[in-house]
Short mmCIF file of C-alpha atoms in Angstrom, two decimals:
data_model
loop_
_atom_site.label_atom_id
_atom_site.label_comp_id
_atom_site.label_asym_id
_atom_site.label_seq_id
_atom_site.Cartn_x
_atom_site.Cartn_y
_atom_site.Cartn_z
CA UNK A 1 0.00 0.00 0.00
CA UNK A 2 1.57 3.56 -1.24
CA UNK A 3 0.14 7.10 -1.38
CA UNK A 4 1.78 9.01 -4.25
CA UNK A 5 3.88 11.65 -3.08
CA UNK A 6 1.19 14.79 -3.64
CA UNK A 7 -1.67 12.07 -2.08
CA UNK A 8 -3.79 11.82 -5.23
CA UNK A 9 -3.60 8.31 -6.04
CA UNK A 10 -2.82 5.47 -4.12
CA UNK A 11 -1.71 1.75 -5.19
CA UNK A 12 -1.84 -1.67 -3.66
CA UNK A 13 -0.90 -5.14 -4.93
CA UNK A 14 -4.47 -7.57 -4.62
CA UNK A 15 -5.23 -10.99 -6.38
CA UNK A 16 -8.26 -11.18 -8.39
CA UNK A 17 -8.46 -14.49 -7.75
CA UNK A 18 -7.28 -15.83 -4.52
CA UNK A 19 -7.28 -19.11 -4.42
CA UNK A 20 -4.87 -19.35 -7.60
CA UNK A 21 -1.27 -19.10 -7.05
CA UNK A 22 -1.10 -16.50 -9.90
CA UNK A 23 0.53 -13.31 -8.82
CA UNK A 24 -0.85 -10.20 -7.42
CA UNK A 25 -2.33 -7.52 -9.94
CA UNK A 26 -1.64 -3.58 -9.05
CA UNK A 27 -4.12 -1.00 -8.58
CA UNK A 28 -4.77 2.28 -8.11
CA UNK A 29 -7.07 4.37 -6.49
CA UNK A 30 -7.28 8.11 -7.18
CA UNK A 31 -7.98 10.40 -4.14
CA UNK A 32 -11.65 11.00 -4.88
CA UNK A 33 -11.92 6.96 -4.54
CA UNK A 34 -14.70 6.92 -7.24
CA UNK A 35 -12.77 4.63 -9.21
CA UNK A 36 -10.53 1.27 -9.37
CA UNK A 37 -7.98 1.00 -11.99
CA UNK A 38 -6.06 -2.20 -13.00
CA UNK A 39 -2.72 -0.92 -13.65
CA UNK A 40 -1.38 -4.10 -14.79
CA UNK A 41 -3.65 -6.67 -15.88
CA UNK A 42 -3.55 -10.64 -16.48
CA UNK A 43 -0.83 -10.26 -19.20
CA UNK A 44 1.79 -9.68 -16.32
CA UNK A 45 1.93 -10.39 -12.91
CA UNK A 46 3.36 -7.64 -10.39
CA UNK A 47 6.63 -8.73 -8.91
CA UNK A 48 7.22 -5.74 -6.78
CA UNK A 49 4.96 -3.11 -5.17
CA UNK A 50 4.96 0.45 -6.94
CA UNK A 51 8.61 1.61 -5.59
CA UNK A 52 8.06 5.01 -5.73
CA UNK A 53 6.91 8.20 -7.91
CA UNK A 54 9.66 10.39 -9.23
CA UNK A 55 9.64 13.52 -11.61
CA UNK A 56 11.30 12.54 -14.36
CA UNK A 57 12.39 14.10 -18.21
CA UNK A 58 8.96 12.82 -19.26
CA UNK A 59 6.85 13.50 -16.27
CA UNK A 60 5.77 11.46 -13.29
CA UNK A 61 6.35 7.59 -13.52
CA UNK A 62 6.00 5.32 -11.56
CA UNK A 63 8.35 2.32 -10.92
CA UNK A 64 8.08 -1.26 -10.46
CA UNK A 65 9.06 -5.06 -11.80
CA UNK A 66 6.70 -7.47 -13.43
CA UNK A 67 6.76 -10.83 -15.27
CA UNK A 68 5.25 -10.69 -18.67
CA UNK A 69 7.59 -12.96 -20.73
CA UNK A 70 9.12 -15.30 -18.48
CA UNK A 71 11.69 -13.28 -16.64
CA UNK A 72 11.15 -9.96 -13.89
CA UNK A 73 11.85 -7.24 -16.23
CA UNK A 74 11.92 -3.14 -15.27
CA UNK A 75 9.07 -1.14 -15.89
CA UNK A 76 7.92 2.71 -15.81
CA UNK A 77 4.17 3.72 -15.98
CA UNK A 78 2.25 6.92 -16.01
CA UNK A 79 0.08 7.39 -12.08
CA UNK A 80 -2.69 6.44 -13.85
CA UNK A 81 -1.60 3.51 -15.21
CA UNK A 82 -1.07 4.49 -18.83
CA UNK A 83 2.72 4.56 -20.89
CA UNK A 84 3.65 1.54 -19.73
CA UNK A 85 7.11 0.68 -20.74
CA UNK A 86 9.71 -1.85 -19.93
CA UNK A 87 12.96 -0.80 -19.80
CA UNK A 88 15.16 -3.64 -19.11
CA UNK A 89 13.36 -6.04 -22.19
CA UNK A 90 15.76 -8.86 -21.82
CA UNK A 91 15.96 -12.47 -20.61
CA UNK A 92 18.10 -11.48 -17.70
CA UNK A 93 15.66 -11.04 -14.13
CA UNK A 94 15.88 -7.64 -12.97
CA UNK A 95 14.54 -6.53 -9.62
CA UNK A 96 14.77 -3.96 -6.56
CA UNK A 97 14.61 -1.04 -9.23
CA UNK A 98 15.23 2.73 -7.18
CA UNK A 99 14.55 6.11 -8.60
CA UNK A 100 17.82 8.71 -8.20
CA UNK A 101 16.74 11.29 -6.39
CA UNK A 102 16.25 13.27 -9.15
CA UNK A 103 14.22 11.19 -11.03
CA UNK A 104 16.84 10.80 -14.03
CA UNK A 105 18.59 7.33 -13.14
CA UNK A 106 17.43 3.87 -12.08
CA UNK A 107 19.78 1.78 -10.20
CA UNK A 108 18.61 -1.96 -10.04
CA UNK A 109 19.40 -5.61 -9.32
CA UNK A 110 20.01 -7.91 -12.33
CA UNK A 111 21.71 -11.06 -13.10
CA UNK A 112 22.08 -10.39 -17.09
CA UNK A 113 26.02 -10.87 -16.78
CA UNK A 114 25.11 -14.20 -15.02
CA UNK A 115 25.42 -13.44 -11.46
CA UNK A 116 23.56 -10.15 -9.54
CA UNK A 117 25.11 -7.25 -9.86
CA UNK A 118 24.03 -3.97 -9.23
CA UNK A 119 23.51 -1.41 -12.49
CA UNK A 120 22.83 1.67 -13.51
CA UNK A 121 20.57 3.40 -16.41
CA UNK A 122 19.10 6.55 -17.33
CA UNK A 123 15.47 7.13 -17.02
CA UNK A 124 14.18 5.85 -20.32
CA UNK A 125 16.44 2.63 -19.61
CA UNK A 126 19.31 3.34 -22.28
CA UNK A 127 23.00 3.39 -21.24
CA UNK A 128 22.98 0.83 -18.82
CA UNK A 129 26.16 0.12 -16.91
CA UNK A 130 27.67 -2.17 -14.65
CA UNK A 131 28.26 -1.04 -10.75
CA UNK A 132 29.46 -4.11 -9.18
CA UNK A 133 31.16 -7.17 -10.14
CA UNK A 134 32.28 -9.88 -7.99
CA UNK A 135 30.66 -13.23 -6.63
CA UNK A 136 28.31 -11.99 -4.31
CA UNK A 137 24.98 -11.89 -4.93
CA UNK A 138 24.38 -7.96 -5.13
CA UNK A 139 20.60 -7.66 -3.92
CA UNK A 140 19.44 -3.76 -3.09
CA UNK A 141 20.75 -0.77 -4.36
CA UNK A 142 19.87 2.33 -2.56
CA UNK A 143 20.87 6.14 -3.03
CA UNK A 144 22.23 7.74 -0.16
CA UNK A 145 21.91 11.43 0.78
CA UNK A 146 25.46 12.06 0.84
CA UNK A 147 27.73 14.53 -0.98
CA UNK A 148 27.79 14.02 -4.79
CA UNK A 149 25.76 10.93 -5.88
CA UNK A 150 26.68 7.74 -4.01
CA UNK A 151 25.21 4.28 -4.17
CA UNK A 152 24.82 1.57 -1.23
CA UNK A 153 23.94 -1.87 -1.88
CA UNK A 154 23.92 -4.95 0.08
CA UNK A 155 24.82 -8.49 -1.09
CA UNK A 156 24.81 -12.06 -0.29
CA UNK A 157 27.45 -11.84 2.21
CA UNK A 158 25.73 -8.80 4.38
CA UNK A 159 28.73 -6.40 3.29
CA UNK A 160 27.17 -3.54 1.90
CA UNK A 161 29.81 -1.35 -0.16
CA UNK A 162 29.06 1.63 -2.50
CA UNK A 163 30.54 3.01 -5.47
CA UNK A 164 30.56 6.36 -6.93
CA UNK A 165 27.50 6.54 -9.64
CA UNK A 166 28.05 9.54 -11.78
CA UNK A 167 25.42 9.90 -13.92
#
């Protein structure tokens, strides 16, 4: 359960049918609650709860990881659950996505390189790069408030490093 930031929508993960072992659907709920809307339907399954709303170069999105062709993939959506678009279309998983705090980069979790690492991409999911690379599993990046723009992550082992992401 998440209110956006300015309190005008909010979204939740339920199952439509909950007795199946499908995954949970997301909705959304605008402030006026005279409506439900389905922001991702039976064609893919919500992985992750809506991470967060962030200004971004093409207006508000909103973040969050689903399964539509076999594999957790990246994608952005408009509140209202229009513009979707996956940003990481790949057979890699992807997970943990996080908003910069300016809204222009994503740092994520993704095993395309065959083990988890943590990466970085712009907004619109172009110019991906690599953050981490050793043998731990890299789980959860997070952006710390700290001077210049810094990344934290934790791994497998419990030793959470960060690296210098420049965008």
């Amino acid at each position: 359960l998440r209110w956006s930031p300015d309190g005008s929508w909010i979204w939740f993960r339920a199952s439509a049918e909950p007795e199946s072992d499908r995954a949970e659907d997301l909705y959304g709920v605008p402030r006026s609650g005279k409506e439900l809307v389905m922001l991702v339907g039976p064609s893919g399954s919500v992985l992750s709860d809506p991470v967060e709303l962030a200004t971004t170069p093409i207006g508000p999105r909103l973040l969050f990881v689903a399964d539509v062709s076999g594999d957790g993939d990246v994608y952005t959506m408009a509140p209202d659950g229009s513009e979707i678009q996956n940003l990481t279309d790949n057979q890699a998983e992807d997970w943990n996505p996080t908003w910069s705090p300016g809204g222009t980069h994503i740092a994520l979790s993704s095993d395309r390189d065959g083990n988890a690492e943590i990466y970085l991409m712009d907004a619109m999911g172009t110019a991906v790069r690599r953050l981490t690379a050793h043998g731990a599993t890299d789980r959860t990046a997070t952006w710390l408030s700290l001077p210049g723009i810094m990344i934290g992550m934790t791994n497998a082992t419990n030793q959470g490093r960060g690296q210098p992401a420049e965008p």
